[in-house]
Coordinates of C-alpha atoms in Angstrom, one line a residue:
M74 CA 66.1 59.2 166.4
V75 CA 69.1 60.4 164.5
L76 CA 72.1 58.0 164.6
V77 CA 75.6 59.3 164.3
L78 CA 78.0 56.6 163.2
G79 CA 81.3 58.1 164.3
Q80 CA 83.6 58.8 167.3
A81 CA 82.1 60.6 170.3
D82 CA 85.2 62.9 170.7
D83 CA 85.2 64.0 167.0
W84 CA 84.7 67.8 166.9
A85 CA 82.4 67.5 163.9
V86 CA 80.2 65.0 165.7
E87 CA 80.0 67.3 168.7
Q88 CA 79.0 70.3 166.5
V89 CA 76.3 68.4 164.6
G90 CA 75.1 67.0 167.9
A91 CA 74.8 70.5 169.4
S92 CA 72.8 71.6 166.4
L93 CA 70.5 68.6 166.8
D94 CA 70.1 69.4 170.5
A95 CA 69.0 72.9 169.6
R96 CA 66.2 71.4 167.5
G97 CA 65.1 69.1 170.3
V98 CA 66.0 66.0 168.2
R99 CA 67.0 62.8 169.9
W100 CA 70.3 61.5 168.7
M101 CA 72.9 58.9 169.7
V102 CA 76.6 58.3 168.8
L103 CA 77.5 54.7 167.8
D104 CA 81.1 53.9 167.3
T105 CA 81.9 50.5 165.7
A106 CA 85.2 50.6 167.6
D107 CA 83.1 49.4 170.6
F108 CA 82.2 46.1 168.9
P109 CA 82.3 43.4 170.1
Q110 CA 83.8 44.1 173.5
R111 CA 81.6 46.9 174.6
M112 CA 78.7 46.7 172.2
A113 CA 76.1 44.0 171.8
L114 CA 74.1 43.6 168.6
S115 CA 71.0 41.5 168.2
A116 CA 69.1 41.9 164.9
Q117 CA 66.3 39.8 163.6
L118 CA 64.7 39.5 160.1
S119 CA 61.2 38.1 160.2
A120 CA 59.3 36.2 157.5
E121 CA 56.5 38.7 157.4
P122 CA 56.4 42.5 157.9
E123 CA 56.1 43.6 161.5
A124 CA 54.4 46.5 163.2
G125 CA 56.6 49.6 162.9
E126 CA 58.4 48.3 159.9
R127 CA 58.6 51.0 157.2
A128 CA 57.8 50.1 153.6
G129 CA 60.9 49.6 151.5
S130 CA 63.1 49.1 154.6
G131 CA 65.7 46.4 155.0
G132 CA 63.3 44.8 157.5
W133 CA 65.8 44.3 160.3
G134 CA 64.4 44.6 163.8
G135 CA 66.3 44.3 167.1
E136 CA 68.6 46.5 169.1
V137 CA 72.2 47.6 169.8
E138 CA 73.3 48.1 173.4
V139 CA 76.4 50.0 174.4
A140 CA 77.5 51.8 177.6
G141 CA 74.0 51.3 179.1
Q142 CA 72.2 52.8 176.1
V143 CA 69.9 50.8 174.0
L144 CA 69.1 51.7 170.4
R145 CA 66.1 50.1 168.7
L146 CA 67.0 49.7 165.0
R147 CA 63.5 50.7 163.9
D148 CA 63.7 54.0 165.7
V149 CA 66.4 55.3 163.4
A150 CA 65.1 57.9 160.9
A151 CA 68.4 59.4 159.8
V152 CA 72.1 58.5 160.0
Y153 CA 75.1 60.8 159.8
Y154 CA 78.1 58.6 158.7
R155 CA 81.2 60.2 160.1
K156 CA 84.2 57.9 160.1
P157 CA 83.5 55.3 162.9
G158 CA 86.5 53.5 164.3
A159 CA 87.9 50.0 163.6
F160 CA 86.5 47.0 165.5
D161 CA 88.1 46.3 168.8
L162 CA 88.6 42.6 168.7
P163 CA 89.6 40.5 171.8
A164 CA 93.2 40.1 172.6
G165 CA 94.8 36.7 172.1
L166 CA 93.5 36.0 168.6
S167 CA 95.9 34.7 166.0
E168 CA 96.3 36.8 162.9
P169 CA 94.1 34.4 160.8
E170 CA 91.5 34.5 163.5
R171 CA 91.7 38.3 163.7
R172 CA 91.1 38.6 159.9
F173 CA 88.2 36.2 160.1
C174 CA 86.5 38.0 163.0
N175 CA 87.0 41.4 161.4
A176 CA 85.4 40.2 158.2
Q177 CA 82.4 38.7 160.1
A178 CA 82.0 42.0 162.1
R179 CA 82.3 44.2 159.0
T180 CA 79.7 42.1 157.1
G181 CA 77.4 41.5 160.1
V182 CA 77.4 44.8 162.0
G183 CA 78.0 46.9 158.9
G184 CA 75.4 45.0 156.8
V185 CA 72.7 45.4 159.4
L186 CA 73.4 49.1 159.9
A187 CA 73.6 49.7 156.1
S188 CA 70.2 48.2 155.8
L189 CA 68.5 50.8 158.0
A190 CA 65.6 52.5 156.3
A191 CA 66.8 56.0 157.0
R192 CA 68.0 59.2 155.4
W193 CA 71.8 58.9 155.1
V194 CA 74.4 61.6 155.1
S195 CA 75.8 59.7 153.3
H196 CA 75.3 56.0 152.8
P197 CA 78.5 54.0 153.4
G198 CA 78.0 52.1 150.2
A199 CA 77.9 55.4 148.2
I200 CA 80.9 56.7 150.1
A201 CA 82.9 53.5 149.3
D202 CA 82.0 53.7 145.6
A203 CA 83.1 57.4 145.5
E204 CA 86.5 56.4 146.8
Y205 CA 87.4 54.7 143.5
K206 CA 89.0 57.8 142.0
P207 CA 89.0 56.7 138.3
R208 CA 85.2 56.2 138.6
Q209 CA 84.8 59.5 140.5
L210 CA 86.7 61.5 137.9
A211 CA 84.6 60.0 135.1
Q212 CA 81.4 60.9 137.0
L213 CA 82.7 64.5 137.7
K214 CA 83.3 64.9 134.0
H215 CA 79.9 63.4 133.0
A216 CA 78.3 65.8 135.5
G217 CA 79.6 68.8 133.4
L218 CA 82.6 69.7 135.6
A219 CA 85.9 70.4 134.0
V220 CA 88.7 68.0 135.0
A221 CA 92.4 68.0 134.2
P222 CA 93.7 65.5 131.6
T223 CA 94.6 62.4 133.6
L224 CA 96.7 59.3 133.1
I225 CA 96.5 56.2 135.2
T226 CA 99.3 53.8 134.4
N227 CA 102.1 51.6 135.5
N228 CA 104.0 52.1 132.3
P229 CA 106.9 54.5 132.6
A230 CA 107.0 55.1 128.8
D231 CA 103.4 56.3 128.9
V232 CA 104.3 58.9 131.6
R233 CA 107.1 60.2 129.3
D234 CA 104.6 60.4 126.4
F235 CA 102.0 62.2 128.5
A236 CA 104.5 64.8 129.7
A237 CA 105.7 65.3 126.1
A238 CA 102.2 66.0 125.0
Y239 CA 101.1 68.2 127.9
G240 CA 104.1 69.6 129.8
D241 CA 104.3 69.7 133.6
L242 CA 102.4 67.1 135.5
V243 CA 101.4 66.2 139.1
V244 CA 101.5 62.7 140.6
K245 CA 99.2 61.8 143.4
P246 CA 98.0 58.7 145.2
L247 CA 94.9 56.9 143.9
A248 CA 93.8 55.8 147.4
E249 CA 94.5 56.8 151.0
P250 CA 97.6 58.9 151.0
I251 CA 99.3 57.3 154.0
V252 CA 102.3 55.1 154.2
W253 CA 102.7 53.0 157.5
E254 CA 106.3 52.1 158.4
D255 CA 108.6 51.9 161.4
G256 CA 105.6 52.2 163.8
G257 CA 104.5 55.5 162.4
E258 CA 102.8 57.1 159.4
S259 CA 103.7 59.6 156.7
I260 CA 101.5 61.4 154.3
V261 CA 102.1 61.2 150.5
Y262 CA 101.5 64.7 149.1
T263 CA 100.9 65.7 145.6
R264 CA 104.2 66.3 143.7
R265 CA 104.8 68.5 140.7
L266 CA 107.0 67.1 137.9
S267 CA 108.3 69.2 135.1
R268 CA 108.8 67.8 131.7
G269 CA 112.6 68.1 132.3
D270 CA 112.2 66.2 135.6
I271 CA 110.5 63.3 133.8
E272 CA 113.0 63.3 130.9
R273 CA 115.9 63.1 133.3
A274 CA 114.3 60.6 135.7
G275 CA 115.8 57.1 135.6
E276 CA 115.3 54.6 138.4
E277 CA 112.6 56.7 140.0
L278 CA 110.4 56.8 136.9
A279 CA 111.1 53.1 136.4
S280 CA 109.5 52.5 139.8
V281 CA 106.1 53.5 138.3
A282 CA 105.9 49.9 137.1
A283 CA 105.4 48.7 140.7
T284 CA 101.7 49.7 140.8
A285 CA 99.1 52.0 139.4
H286 CA 99.9 55.7 139.5
L287 CA 97.7 58.8 138.8
F288 CA 99.2 61.7 136.8
Q289 CA 97.4 64.9 135.9
V290 CA 98.3 67.9 133.9
W291 CA 99.5 70.7 136.1
Q292 CA 97.1 73.6 136.4
D293 CA 98.3 77.2 136.9
K294 CA 96.5 78.6 140.0
K295 CA 95.0 81.8 141.0
C296 CA 94.0 79.9 144.1
E297 CA 92.3 76.6 145.1
C298 CA 88.8 76.3 146.4
R299 CA 87.2 73.8 148.8
V300 CA 83.4 73.5 148.3
T301 CA 81.6 71.7 151.1
A302 CA 78.3 70.5 149.7
V303 CA 75.5 69.4 152.1
G304 CA 72.5 68.6 150.0
D305 CA 71.8 71.7 148.0
K306 CA 73.8 74.0 150.3
L307 CA 77.3 74.9 149.2
F308 CA 80.0 76.5 151.3
A309 CA 82.9 77.6 149.1
V310 CA 86.2 78.8 150.5
A311 CA 89.1 80.0 148.4
I312 CA 92.5 78.7 149.7
H313 CA 95.4 81.1 149.0
A314 CA 98.8 79.6 149.3
D315 CA 101.7 81.7 150.5
S316 CA 104.5 79.1 150.1
S317 CA 105.8 77.0 147.2
A318 CA 104.9 73.8 149.0
A319 CA 101.3 74.9 149.7
L320 CA 101.0 76.0 146.1
V321 CA 101.5 72.4 145.0
D322 CA 99.5 70.7 147.8
W323 CA 98.0 73.0 150.4
R324 CA 97.7 70.2 152.9
S325 CA 101.5 70.2 153.3
D326 CA 101.7 73.7 154.8
Y327 CA 98.6 74.9 156.7
D328 CA 100.6 77.7 158.3
N329 CA 100.9 79.5 155.0
L330 CA 97.3 79.4 153.9
R331 CA 94.7 82.2 153.8
Y332 CA 91.0 81.6 153.5
E333 CA 88.3 83.6 151.8
P334 CA 84.6 82.6 151.4
I335 CA 83.5 83.0 147.8
E336 CA 80.5 82.3 145.5
V337 CA 80.3 79.3 143.3
P338 CA 79.6 80.0 139.6
V339 CA 76.2 78.8 138.3
Q340 CA 77.7 76.2 135.9
V341 CA 79.9 74.7 138.7
R342 CA 77.0 74.7 141.1
A343 CA 74.9 72.7 138.5
G344 CA 77.8 70.2 138.0
I345 CA 78.1 69.6 141.8
A346 CA 74.4 68.9 142.0
A347 CA 74.5 66.5 139.1
Y348 CA 77.5 64.7 140.6
L349 CA 75.8 64.3 144.0
R350 CA 72.8 62.8 142.3
S351 CA 74.7 60.4 140.1
A352 CA 76.9 59.3 143.1
G353 CA 74.0 58.9 145.5
L354 CA 75.6 61.3 148.0
A355 CA 74.1 63.9 150.4
Y356 CA 77.5 65.3 151.3
S357 CA 80.9 65.8 149.6
A358 CA 83.9 68.1 149.8
F359 CA 85.0 69.2 146.4
D360 CA 88.5 70.5 145.6
F361 CA 89.0 72.9 142.7
V362 CA 91.8 74.8 141.1
I363 CA 90.7 78.3 140.0
R364 CA 92.9 79.2 137.1
P365 CA 94.2 82.8 136.5
D366 CA 91.6 83.0 133.6
G367 CA 88.8 82.2 136.2
Q368 CA 88.1 78.6 135.0
W369 CA 87.3 76.1 137.7
I370 CA 89.1 72.7 137.3
T371 CA 87.9 69.9 139.5
L372 CA 90.6 67.9 141.3
E373 CA 88.5 65.5 143.3
A374 CA 85.4 65.0 145.5
N375 CA 85.9 63.5 149.0
A376 CA 82.6 61.9 150.0
N377 CA 83.6 62.0 153.7
G378 CA 86.0 64.9 153.7
V379 CA 86.7 67.0 156.8
W380 CA 85.0 70.3 157.1
G381 CA 85.6 71.4 160.7
W382 CA 88.7 73.6 160.2
L383 CA 87.0 75.7 157.5
A384 CA 83.8 76.0 159.6
E385 CA 86.0 77.5 162.4
E386 CA 88.2 79.6 160.2
C387 CA 85.3 81.2 158.2
D388 CA 82.4 80.9 160.7
L389 CA 80.4 78.6 158.3
P390 CA 77.2 76.9 159.5
I391 CA 78.1 73.6 158.1
A392 CA 77.0 71.7 161.2
D393 CA 73.6 73.3 161.0
A394 CA 73.3 72.3 157.3
I395 CA 74.1 68.7 158.1
A396 CA 71.5 68.8 160.9
D397 CA 69.0 70.3 158.5
C398 CA 69.6 67.5 156.1
L399 CA 69.2 64.8 158.8
T400 CA 66.0 66.3 160.1
A401 CA 64.3 67.1 156.7
T402 CA 60.6 66.3 156.9
N403 CA 60.4 64.5 153.6
L404 CA 62.2 61.4 154.7
N405 CA 62.3 58.6 152.1
G406 CA 62.6 55.3 153.8
D407 CA 64.3 53.5 151.0
S408 CA 66.6 56.4 150.0
K409 CA 70.4 56.2 150.5
T410 CA 70.5 60.0 150.7

């Protein structure tokens, strides 16, 4: 049994499911948004190993029931972790009760599922670790990938000194780039700051003191490249920007992008493999700047990054690669990848 932890109407889930169907593999979608109102979990940990318990497993037996389907925990051989939804707690709870129930659900349901002795693409613990961008950037550098000089600070004077030393910078969020306000959400895009912008900045630069900020040295671009890594398979797409906004952050102007499948240089390929090993990941979406001189500069690696639009734009078999990874015959029961 392959378990997909995600949302049933997610296009990526549907594509991976279709690829699993073509292989004759049993699979099931489980969305934590169904817990506790539409999902029942009953897991037991016995004092002694039981029949069917794989060596090195977390040892949890029992089952999950949702929408008339029953999943035996010990039947799960592989898991595709694809952004399941938030828990759906009962109405009428006070805010303290809601926080308490959410924490119990996260630790209880999440903890049991994370203990499954299965091949993970990828394990939620490894994904969570990779979200710490300072740690991620250090691992990318240690893996042999070139990264831009970076400053993380809440000291405005340090930003001025950094710009004086390097010239133009970019500033970007360290965590999820979404601001929730007035009942809606807005995305915080990467911004380019010239040395002059920073020298003239007054109150805006002073606001850096409010929290941690990430600044990097601006990289001149021939183009950018998204490399979707699934195990040892790489799908590289050059992203060409045809507007000034897209040149700084291509997410801000999808209508002015062009896509081109390209090859990954040997040294970059080796660095990607080293990073995946060190981070304990089976999947990651890497973003690079390709400079006019041909050098690849690593911006970040999103351990659960989206891949569907590039698969469609460039006819890439990414769903098949994920299904291959999930159904590999050399399953290692205690491996997180």
